[in-house]
Coordinates of C-alpha atoms and ligand atoms in Angstrom, one line a residue:
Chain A
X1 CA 43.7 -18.0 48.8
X2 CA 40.4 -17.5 47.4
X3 CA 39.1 -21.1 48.5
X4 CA 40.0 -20.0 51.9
X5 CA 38.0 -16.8 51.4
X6 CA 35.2 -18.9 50.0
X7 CA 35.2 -21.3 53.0
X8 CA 35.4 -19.1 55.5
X9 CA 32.3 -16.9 54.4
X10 CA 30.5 -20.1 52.9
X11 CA 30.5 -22.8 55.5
X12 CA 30.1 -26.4 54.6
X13 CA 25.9 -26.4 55.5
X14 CA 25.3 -23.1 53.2
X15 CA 27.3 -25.1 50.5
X16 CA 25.3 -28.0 50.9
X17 CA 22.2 -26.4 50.6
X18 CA 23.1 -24.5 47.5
X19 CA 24.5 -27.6 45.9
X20 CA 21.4 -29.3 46.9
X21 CA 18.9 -26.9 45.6
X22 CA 20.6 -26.1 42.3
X23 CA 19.2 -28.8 41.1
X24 CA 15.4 -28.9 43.1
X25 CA 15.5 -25.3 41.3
X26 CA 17.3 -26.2 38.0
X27 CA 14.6 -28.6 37.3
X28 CA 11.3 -26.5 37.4
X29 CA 13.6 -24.7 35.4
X30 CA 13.6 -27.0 32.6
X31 CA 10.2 -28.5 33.1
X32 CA 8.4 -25.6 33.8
X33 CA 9.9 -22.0 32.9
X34 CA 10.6 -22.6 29.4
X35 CA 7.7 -24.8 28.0
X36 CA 6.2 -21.7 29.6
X37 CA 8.0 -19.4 28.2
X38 CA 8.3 -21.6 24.8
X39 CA 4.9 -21.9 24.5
X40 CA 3.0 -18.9 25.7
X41 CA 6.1 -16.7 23.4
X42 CA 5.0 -18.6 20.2
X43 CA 1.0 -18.5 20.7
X44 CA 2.4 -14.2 21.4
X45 CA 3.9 -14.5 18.6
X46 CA 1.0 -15.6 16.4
X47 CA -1.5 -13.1 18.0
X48 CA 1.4 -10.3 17.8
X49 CA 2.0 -10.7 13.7
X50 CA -2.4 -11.3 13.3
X51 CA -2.7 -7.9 15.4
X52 CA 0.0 -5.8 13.5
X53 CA -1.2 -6.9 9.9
X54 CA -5.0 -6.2 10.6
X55 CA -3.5 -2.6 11.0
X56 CA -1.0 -2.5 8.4
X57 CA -3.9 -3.7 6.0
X58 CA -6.4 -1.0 7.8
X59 CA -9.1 -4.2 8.1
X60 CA -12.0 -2.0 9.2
X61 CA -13.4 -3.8 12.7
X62 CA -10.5 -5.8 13.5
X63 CA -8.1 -2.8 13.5
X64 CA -10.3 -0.8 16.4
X65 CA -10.0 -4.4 18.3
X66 CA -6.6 -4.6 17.9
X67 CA -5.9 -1.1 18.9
X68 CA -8.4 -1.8 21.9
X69 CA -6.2 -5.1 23.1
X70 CA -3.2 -3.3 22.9
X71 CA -4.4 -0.1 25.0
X72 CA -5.7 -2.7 27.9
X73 CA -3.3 -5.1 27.8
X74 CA 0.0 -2.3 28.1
X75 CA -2.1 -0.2 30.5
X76 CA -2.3 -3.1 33.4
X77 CA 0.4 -4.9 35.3
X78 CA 1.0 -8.1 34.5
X79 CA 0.6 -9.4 37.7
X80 CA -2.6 -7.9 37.6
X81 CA -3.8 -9.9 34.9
X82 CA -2.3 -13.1 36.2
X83 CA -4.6 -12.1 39.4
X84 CA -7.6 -11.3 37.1
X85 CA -7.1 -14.5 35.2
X86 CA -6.5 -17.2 37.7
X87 CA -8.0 -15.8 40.8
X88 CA -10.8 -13.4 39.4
X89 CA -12.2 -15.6 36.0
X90 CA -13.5 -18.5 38.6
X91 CA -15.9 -16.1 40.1
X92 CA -17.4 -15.5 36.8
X93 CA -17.6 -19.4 36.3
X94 CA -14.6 -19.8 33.9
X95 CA -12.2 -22.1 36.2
X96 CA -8.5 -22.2 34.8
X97 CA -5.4 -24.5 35.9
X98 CA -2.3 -22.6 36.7
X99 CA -0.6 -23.1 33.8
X100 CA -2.8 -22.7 31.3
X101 CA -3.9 -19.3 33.2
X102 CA 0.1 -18.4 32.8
X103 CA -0.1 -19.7 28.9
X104 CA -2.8 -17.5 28.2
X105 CA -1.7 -14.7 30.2
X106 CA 1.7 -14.6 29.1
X107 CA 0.3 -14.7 25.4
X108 CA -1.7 -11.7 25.5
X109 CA 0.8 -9.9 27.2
X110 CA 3.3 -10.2 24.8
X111 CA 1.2 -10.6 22.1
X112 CA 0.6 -6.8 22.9
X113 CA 3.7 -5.7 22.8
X114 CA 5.3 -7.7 20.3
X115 CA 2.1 -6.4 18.2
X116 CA 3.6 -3.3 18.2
X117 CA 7.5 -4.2 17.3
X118 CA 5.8 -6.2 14.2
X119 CA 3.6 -3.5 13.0
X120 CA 6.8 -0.8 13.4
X121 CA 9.1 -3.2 11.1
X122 CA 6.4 -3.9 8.5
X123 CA 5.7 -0.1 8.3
X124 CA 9.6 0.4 7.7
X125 CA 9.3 -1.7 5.1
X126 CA 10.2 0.7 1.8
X127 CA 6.7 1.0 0.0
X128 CA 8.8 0.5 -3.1
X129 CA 8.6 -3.5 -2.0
X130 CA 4.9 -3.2 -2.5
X131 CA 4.7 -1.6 -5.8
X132 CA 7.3 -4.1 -7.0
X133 CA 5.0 -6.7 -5.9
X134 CA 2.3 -5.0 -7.9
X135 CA 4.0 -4.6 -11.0
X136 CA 5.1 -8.3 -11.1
X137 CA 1.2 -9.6 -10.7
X138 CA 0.8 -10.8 -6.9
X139 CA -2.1 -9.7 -5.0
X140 CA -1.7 -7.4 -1.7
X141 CA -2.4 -10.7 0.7
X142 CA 0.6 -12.6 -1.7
X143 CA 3.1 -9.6 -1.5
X144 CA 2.3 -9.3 2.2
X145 CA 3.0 -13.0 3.0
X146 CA 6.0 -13.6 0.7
X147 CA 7.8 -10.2 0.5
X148 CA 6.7 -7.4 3.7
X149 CA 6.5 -9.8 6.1
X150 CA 9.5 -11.6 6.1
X151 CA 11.2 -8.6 5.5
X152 CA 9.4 -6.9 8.8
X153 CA 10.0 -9.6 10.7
X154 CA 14.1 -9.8 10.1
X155 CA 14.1 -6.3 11.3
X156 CA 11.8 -6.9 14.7
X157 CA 14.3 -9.9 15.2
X158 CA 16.3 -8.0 17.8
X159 CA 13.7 -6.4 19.7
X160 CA 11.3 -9.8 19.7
X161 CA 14.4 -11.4 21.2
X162 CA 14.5 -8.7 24.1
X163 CA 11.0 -9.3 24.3
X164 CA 11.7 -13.2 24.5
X165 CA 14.4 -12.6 26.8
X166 CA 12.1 -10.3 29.3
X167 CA 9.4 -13.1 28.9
X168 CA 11.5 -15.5 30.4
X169 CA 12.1 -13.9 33.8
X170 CA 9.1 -12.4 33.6
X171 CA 7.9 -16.0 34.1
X172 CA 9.0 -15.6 37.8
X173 CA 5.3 -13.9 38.2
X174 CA 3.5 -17.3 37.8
X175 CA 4.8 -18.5 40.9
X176 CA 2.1 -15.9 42.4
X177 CA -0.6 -18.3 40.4
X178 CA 0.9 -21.1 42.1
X179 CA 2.9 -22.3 39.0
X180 CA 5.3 -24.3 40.8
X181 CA 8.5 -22.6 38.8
X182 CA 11.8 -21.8 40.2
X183 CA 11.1 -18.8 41.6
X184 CA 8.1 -20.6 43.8
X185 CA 10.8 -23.8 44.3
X186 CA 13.0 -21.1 45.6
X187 CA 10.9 -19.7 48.0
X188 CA 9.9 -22.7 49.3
X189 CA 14.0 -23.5 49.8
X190 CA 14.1 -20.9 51.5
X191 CA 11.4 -20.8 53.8
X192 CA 13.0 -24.4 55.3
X193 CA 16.3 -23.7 55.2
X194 CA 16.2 -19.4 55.9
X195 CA 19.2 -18.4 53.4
X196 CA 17.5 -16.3 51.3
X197 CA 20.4 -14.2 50.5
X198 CA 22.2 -16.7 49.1
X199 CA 19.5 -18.7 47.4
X200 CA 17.8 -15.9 45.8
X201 CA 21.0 -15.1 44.5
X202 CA 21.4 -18.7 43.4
X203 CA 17.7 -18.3 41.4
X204 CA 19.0 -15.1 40.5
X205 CA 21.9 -16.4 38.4
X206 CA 20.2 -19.4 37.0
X207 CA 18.0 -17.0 35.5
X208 CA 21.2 -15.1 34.3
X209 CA 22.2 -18.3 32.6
X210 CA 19.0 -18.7 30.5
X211 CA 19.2 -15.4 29.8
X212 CA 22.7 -15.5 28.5
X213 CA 21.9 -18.9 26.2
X214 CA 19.1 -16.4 25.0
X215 CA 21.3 -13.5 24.4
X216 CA 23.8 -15.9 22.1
X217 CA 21.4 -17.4 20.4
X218 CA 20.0 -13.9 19.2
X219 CA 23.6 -12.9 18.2
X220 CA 23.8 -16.0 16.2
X221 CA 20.2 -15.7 14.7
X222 CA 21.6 -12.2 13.7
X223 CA 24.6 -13.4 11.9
X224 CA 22.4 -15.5 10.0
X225 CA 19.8 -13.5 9.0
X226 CA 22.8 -10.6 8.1
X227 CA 24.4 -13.8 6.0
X228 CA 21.8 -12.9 3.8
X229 CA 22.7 -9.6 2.6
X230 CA 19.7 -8.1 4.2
X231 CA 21.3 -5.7 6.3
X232 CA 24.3 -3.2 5.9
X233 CA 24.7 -2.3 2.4
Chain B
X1 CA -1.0 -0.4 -29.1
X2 CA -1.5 1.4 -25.6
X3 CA -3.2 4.4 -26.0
X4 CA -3.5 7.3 -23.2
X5 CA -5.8 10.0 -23.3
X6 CA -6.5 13.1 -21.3
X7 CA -4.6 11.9 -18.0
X8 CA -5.3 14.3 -15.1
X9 CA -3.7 13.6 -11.5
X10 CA -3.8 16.6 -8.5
X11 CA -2.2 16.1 -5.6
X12 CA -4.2 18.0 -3.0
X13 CA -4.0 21.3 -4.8
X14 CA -1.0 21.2 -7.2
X15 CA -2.3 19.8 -10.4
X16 CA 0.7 17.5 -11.6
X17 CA -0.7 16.5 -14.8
X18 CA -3.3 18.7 -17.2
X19 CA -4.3 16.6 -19.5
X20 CA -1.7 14.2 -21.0
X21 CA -2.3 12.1 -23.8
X22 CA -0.3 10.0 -25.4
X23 CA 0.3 7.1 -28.0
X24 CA 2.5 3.8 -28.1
X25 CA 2.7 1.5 -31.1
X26 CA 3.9 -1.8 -30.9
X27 CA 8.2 -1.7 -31.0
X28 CA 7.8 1.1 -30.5
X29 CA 10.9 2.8 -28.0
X30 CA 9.0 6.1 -26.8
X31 CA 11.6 8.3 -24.4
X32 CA 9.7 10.8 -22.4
X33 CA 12.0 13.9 -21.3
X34 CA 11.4 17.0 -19.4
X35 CA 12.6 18.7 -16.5
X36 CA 12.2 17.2 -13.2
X37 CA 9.0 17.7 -11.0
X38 CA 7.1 18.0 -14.9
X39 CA 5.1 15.1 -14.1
X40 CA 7.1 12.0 -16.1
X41 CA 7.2 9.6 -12.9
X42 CA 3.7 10.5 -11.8
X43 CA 2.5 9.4 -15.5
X44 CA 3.9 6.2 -15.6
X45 CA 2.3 5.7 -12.1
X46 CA -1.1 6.6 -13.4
X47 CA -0.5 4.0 -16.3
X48 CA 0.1 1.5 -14.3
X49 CA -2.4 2.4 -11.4
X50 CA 0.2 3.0 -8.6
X51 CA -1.0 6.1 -8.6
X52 CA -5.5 6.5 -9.2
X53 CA -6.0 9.2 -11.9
X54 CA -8.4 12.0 -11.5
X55 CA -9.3 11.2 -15.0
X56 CA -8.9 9.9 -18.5
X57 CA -8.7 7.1 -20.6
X58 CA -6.8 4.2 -21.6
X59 CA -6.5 1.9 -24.2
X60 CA -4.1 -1.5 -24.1
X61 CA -4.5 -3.8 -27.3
X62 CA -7.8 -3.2 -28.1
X63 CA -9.3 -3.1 -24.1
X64 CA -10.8 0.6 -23.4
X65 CA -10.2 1.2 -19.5
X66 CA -11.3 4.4 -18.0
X67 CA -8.5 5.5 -15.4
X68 CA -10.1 6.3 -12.1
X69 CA -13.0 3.8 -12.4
X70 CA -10.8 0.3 -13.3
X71 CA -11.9 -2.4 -11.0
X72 CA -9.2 -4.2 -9.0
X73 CA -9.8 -7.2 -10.8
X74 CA -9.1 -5.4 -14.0
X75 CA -6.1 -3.6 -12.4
X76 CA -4.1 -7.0 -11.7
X77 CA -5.3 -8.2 -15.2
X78 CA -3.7 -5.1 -16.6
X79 CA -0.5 -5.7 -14.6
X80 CA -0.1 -8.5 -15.8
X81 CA 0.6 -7.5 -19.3
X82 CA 3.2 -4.7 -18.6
X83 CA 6.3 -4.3 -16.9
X84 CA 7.9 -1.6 -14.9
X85 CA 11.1 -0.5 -14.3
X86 CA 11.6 1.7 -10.8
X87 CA 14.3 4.5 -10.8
X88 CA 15.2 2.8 -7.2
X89 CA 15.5 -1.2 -8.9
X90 CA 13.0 -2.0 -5.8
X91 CA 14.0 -5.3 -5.9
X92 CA 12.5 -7.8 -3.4
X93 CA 15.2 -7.9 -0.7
X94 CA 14.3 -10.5 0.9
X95 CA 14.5 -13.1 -2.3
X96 CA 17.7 -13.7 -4.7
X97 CA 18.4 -12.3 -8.2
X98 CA 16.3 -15.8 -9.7
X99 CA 13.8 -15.6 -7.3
X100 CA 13.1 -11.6 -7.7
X101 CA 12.5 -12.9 -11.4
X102 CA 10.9 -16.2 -11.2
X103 CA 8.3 -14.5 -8.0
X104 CA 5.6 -12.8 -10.6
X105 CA 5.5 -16.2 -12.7
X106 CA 5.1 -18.9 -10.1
X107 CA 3.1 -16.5 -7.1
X108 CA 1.5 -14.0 -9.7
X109 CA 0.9 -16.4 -12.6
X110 CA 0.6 -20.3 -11.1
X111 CA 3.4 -20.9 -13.7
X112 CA 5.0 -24.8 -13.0
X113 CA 8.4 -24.3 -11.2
X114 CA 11.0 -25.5 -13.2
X115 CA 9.1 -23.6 -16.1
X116 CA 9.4 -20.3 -14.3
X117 CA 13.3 -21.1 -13.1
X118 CA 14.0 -22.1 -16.8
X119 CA 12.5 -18.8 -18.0
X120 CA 14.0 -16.8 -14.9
X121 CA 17.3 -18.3 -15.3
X122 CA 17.3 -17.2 -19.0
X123 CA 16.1 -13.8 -18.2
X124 CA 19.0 -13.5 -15.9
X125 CA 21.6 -14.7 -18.9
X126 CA 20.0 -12.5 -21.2
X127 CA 21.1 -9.1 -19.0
X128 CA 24.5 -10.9 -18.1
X129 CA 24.0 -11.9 -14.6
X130 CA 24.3 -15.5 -15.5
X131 CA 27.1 -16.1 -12.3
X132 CA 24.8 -14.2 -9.9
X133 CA 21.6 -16.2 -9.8
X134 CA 21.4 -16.7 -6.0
X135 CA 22.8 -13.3 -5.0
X136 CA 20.6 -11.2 -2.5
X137 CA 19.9 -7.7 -3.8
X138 CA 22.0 -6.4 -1.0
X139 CA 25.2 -8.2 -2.8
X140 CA 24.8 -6.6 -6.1
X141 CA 25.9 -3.2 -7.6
X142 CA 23.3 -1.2 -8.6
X143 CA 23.7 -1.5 -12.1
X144 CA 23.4 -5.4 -11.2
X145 CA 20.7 -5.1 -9.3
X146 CA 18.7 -2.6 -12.2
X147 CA 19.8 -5.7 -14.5
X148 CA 17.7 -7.6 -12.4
X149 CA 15.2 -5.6 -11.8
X150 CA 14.5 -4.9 -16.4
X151 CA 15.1 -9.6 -16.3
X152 CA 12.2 -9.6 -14.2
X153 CA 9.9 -7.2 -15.8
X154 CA 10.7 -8.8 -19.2
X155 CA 10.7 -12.6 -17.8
X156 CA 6.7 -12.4 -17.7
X157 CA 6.3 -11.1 -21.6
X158 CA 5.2 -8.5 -21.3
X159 CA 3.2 -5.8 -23.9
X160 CA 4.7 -3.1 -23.1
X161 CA 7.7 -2.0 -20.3
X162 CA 7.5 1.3 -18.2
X163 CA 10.9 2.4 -17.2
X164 CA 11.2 5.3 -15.1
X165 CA 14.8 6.9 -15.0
X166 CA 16.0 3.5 -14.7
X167 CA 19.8 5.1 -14.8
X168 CA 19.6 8.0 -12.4
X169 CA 20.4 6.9 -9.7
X170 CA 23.4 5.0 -10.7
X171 CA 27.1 5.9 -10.8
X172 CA 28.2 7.1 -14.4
X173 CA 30.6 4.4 -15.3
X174 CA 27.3 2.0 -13.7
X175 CA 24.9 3.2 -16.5
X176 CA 26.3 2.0 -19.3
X177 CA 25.8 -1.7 -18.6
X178 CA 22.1 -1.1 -18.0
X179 CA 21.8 0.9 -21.4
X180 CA 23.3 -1.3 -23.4
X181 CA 20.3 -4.2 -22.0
X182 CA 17.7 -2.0 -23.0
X183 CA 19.3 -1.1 -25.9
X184 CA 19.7 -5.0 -26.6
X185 CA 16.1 -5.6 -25.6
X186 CA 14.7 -2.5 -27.9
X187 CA 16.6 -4.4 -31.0
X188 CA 14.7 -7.4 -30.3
X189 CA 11.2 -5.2 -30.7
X190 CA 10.3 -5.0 -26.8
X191 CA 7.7 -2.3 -26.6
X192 CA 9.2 0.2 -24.4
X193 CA 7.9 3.9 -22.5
X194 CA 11.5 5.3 -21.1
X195 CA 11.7 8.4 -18.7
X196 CA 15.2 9.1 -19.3
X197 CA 17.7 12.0 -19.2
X198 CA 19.7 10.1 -21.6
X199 CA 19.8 11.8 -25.0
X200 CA 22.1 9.3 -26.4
X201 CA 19.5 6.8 -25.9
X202 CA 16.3 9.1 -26.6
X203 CA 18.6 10.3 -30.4
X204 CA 19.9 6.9 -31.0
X205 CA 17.6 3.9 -29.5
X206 CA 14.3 5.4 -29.2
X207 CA 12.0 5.9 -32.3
X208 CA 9.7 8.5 -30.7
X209 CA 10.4 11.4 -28.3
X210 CA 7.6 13.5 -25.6
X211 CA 9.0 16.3 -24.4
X212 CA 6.8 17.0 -21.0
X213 CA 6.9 20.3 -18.4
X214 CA 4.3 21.7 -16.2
X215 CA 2.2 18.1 -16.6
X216 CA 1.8 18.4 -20.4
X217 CA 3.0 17.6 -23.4
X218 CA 4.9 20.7 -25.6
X219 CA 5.7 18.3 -28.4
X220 CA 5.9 15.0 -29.4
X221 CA 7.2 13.1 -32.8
X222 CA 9.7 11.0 -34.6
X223 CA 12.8 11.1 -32.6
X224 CA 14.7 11.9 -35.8
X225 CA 12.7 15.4 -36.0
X226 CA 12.4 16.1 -32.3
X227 CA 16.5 16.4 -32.2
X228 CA 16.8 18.0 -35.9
X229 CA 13.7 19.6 -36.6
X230 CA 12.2 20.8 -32.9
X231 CA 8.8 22.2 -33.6
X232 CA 8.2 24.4 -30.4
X233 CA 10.3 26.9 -29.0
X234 CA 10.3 25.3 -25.9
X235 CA 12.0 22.4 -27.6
X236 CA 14.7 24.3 -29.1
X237 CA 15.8 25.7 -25.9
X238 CA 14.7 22.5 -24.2
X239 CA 17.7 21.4 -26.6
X240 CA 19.6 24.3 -26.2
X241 CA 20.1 24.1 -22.3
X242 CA 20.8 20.6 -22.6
X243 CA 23.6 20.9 -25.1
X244 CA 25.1 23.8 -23.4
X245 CA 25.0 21.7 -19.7
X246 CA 26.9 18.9 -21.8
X247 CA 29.6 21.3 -22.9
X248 CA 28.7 21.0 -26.4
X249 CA 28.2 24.7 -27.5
X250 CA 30.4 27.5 -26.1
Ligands
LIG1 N1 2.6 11.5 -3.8 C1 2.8 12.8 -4.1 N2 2.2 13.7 -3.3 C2 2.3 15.0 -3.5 N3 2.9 15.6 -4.6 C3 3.5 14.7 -5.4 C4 3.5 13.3 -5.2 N4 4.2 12.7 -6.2 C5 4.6 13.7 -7.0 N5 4.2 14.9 -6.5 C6 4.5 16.2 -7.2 O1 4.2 16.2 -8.5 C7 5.1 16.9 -9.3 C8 5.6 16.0 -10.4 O2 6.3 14.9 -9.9 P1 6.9 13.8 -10.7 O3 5.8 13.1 -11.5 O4 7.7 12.9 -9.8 O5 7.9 14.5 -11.7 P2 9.1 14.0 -12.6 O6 9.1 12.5 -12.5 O7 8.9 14.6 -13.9 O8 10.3 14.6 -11.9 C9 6.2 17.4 -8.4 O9 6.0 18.7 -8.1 C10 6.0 16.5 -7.2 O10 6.4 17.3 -6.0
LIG2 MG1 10.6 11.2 -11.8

């Protein structure tokens, strides 16, 4: 009954094409979307905890810098920057590739905003964990590394993952930089065959997929950091 | 052994201690009491520099420090001779019981490894926590984790412990097993400055009393004449209050 349905609505071309461009799509997927997302989410990452600890630690100059990155970076569209970076910068001499314009783009963006999840969790941190650390002997930079941040960043685990998580489709933007990634693959599907309405769904639910691995992945990351009696008392 | 003089500490406008002086002897078990908000925790903070004094003067085997000038440097060197004991255990949550005890030796001292696990695993039998080396905080009971938290205060040998109201915030039936460690480790001659509302232990484990209110000290002695031969008025009905909250005069 619901073959029939299917066949009747789907005819044997459309079904062809969608077969066929699973695949042609699937592929940028893996090659392209997440090393994006894999790399330009770890370098985000890096920037993210640097900017939330020169705050936490009130480090004089680097503090008004990182407040200063934060304000531009969550003040302008994305797909501004991407524009600024890959079209704009090779005006002013600095000539980029597309994917290391996406990379770096990606970075700071989520650097910025991950910045802020960080330096939320480390300032939750009970400032009991710090005098602790005192009393025992270690230095502030020793009691920051071994003891605040680890615990901060257990706590930012779940919203870093939705940040992950929005990384990854927001990844669809690059194709507007000419980073040849599914969403561009998909556009170009469609342009020769004209089913948009089924293809873009198609694209729509591969990203669905990736974003459900994601989502599982989170939940287990959860269980395990929870295994360790860090949260729920 | 440690000697305090004058401490001063204002917090914006309320003056929380007026001038506190006091004296510790080696083995010695001093108990501070007093109602809350008379300054006890804020003392112990200004000893051990989580809190800067306004002013006064310090004296820790023989090394004069003056309270609101001490260098960082000097601070961490200070640290590292004392203990403290947090009403609130403050373990590190993120390490286990052994680890919590073993952190200040091998981060804050460069101790070897094994050395620090040998001494942190000993620590650990010592308070009887021996089956719960690799628990998180998070899996103890409080009166576990405040085990924990006096194994890794004493694991570095220290001159002297701070403990402030290290039983308060544990269930009644909890604070028993946590007395009866610092009662063990006060027996072996550990040096020890206890904010406590226990009178059992302040009568029958501690050597010397201070009686504190308003951020000074109304009177301090032998802990023998403090319960049976109260100088001050303000002792006697210190005393007085206290027995009659306990049930133990009509
Ligand atoms: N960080 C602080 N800021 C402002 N006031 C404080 C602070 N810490 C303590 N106080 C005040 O100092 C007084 C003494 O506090 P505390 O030393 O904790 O007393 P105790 O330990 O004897 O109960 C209280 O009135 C308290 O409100
Ligand atoms: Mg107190």
């Amino acid at each position: 009954m619901e073959g029939k349905y299917l066949t009747t609505m789907i005819d044997a071309r459309l079904w062809g094409i969608l077969v066929d461009s699973f695949t042609k799509i699937l592929i940028p997927g893996l090659t392209l979307t997440i090393p994006l997302t894999a790399i330009a989410f770890t370098l985000g990452l890096i920037i993210a905890t640097i900017t939330a600890l020169v705050q936490f630690a009130n480090v004089k100059v680097l503090k008004q810098i990182a407040r200063f990155y934060i304000w531009v970076v969550r003040g302008t569209p994305l797909l501004v920057q991407l524009f600024v970076v890959f079209y704009g910068l090779p005006h002013a001499g600095f000539l980029i590739e597309p994917f290391p314009a996406a990379v770096l783009v990606f970075s700071l963006n989520s650097g910025a905003y991950c910045a802020e999840t960080i330096r939320a969790a480390l300032e939750s941190v009970p400032v009991g964990q710090m005098e602790a650390g005192y009393c025992v002997g270690m230095s502030y930079l020793q009691i920051i590394f071994r003891i605040i941040l680890p615990q901060a960043l257990r706590t930012a685990f779940p919203p870093l993952s939705n940040s992950l998580i929005s990384m990854v489709k927001d990844t669809s933007l690059a194709a507007n930089i000419t980073v040849a990634e599914m969403f561009m693959v998909t556009q170009r599907i469609v342009a020769r065959t004209y089913e948009p309405l089924a293809l873009y769904l198609e694209v729509a639910l591969i990203y669905l997929i990736f974003s459900t691995v994601l989502t599982k992945l989170q939940n287990m990351g959860e269980k395990k950091l929870n295994s360790y009696g860090h949260k729920g008392d | 052994m440690l000697e305090i003089k004058n401490i001063k500490k204002s917090f914006g406008s309320t003056e929380v201690l007026k001038g506190v002086d006091l004296s510790v002897e080696k083995g010695d078990v001093v108990a501070i009491l007093g109602p809350s908000g008379s300054g006890k925790t804020t003392l112990l903070r200004c000893i051990n520099f989580l809190e800067t004094a306004d002013d006064g003067t310090m004296v820790l085997d023989g090394q004069n420090y003056h309270l609101n000038t001490t260098s960082k440097k000097e601070i961490s060197a200070l640290r590292k001779q004392t203990g403290f004991v947090f009403q609130n255990y403050n373990l590190f949550l993120n390490k286990t019981a052994l680890q919590n005890v073993t952190e200040g030796l091998i981060i804050g001292r460069k101790m070897p490894k094994e050395e620090a696990i040998a001494i942190g695993k000993a620590a650990l039998d010592k308070v009887g926590l021996s089956d719960r080396y690799d628990y998180y905080p998070r899996q103890l009971s409080g009166g576990q984790q405040q085990r924990v938290a006096i194994a890794r205060a004493m694991a570095t040998n220290p001159k002297i412990i701070f403990f402030d109201e290290p039983t308060s915030a544990l269930d009644p039936e909890l604070t028993g097993e946590v007395l009866a460690v610092m009662r063990q480790l006060a027996r072996e001659g550990m040096t020890m400055l206890v904010v406590t509302h226990e009178m059992s232990f302040a009568r029958t484990v501690s050597n010397k009393v201070v009686l504190m209110e308003d951020g000074v000290v109304v009177e301090s002695g032998s802990s023998k004449d403090f319960f049976e031969n109260p100088k001050e008025e303000r002792t006697k009905t210190f005393l007085r209050n206290l027995s009659e909250s306990l049930g133990l005069v009509d």
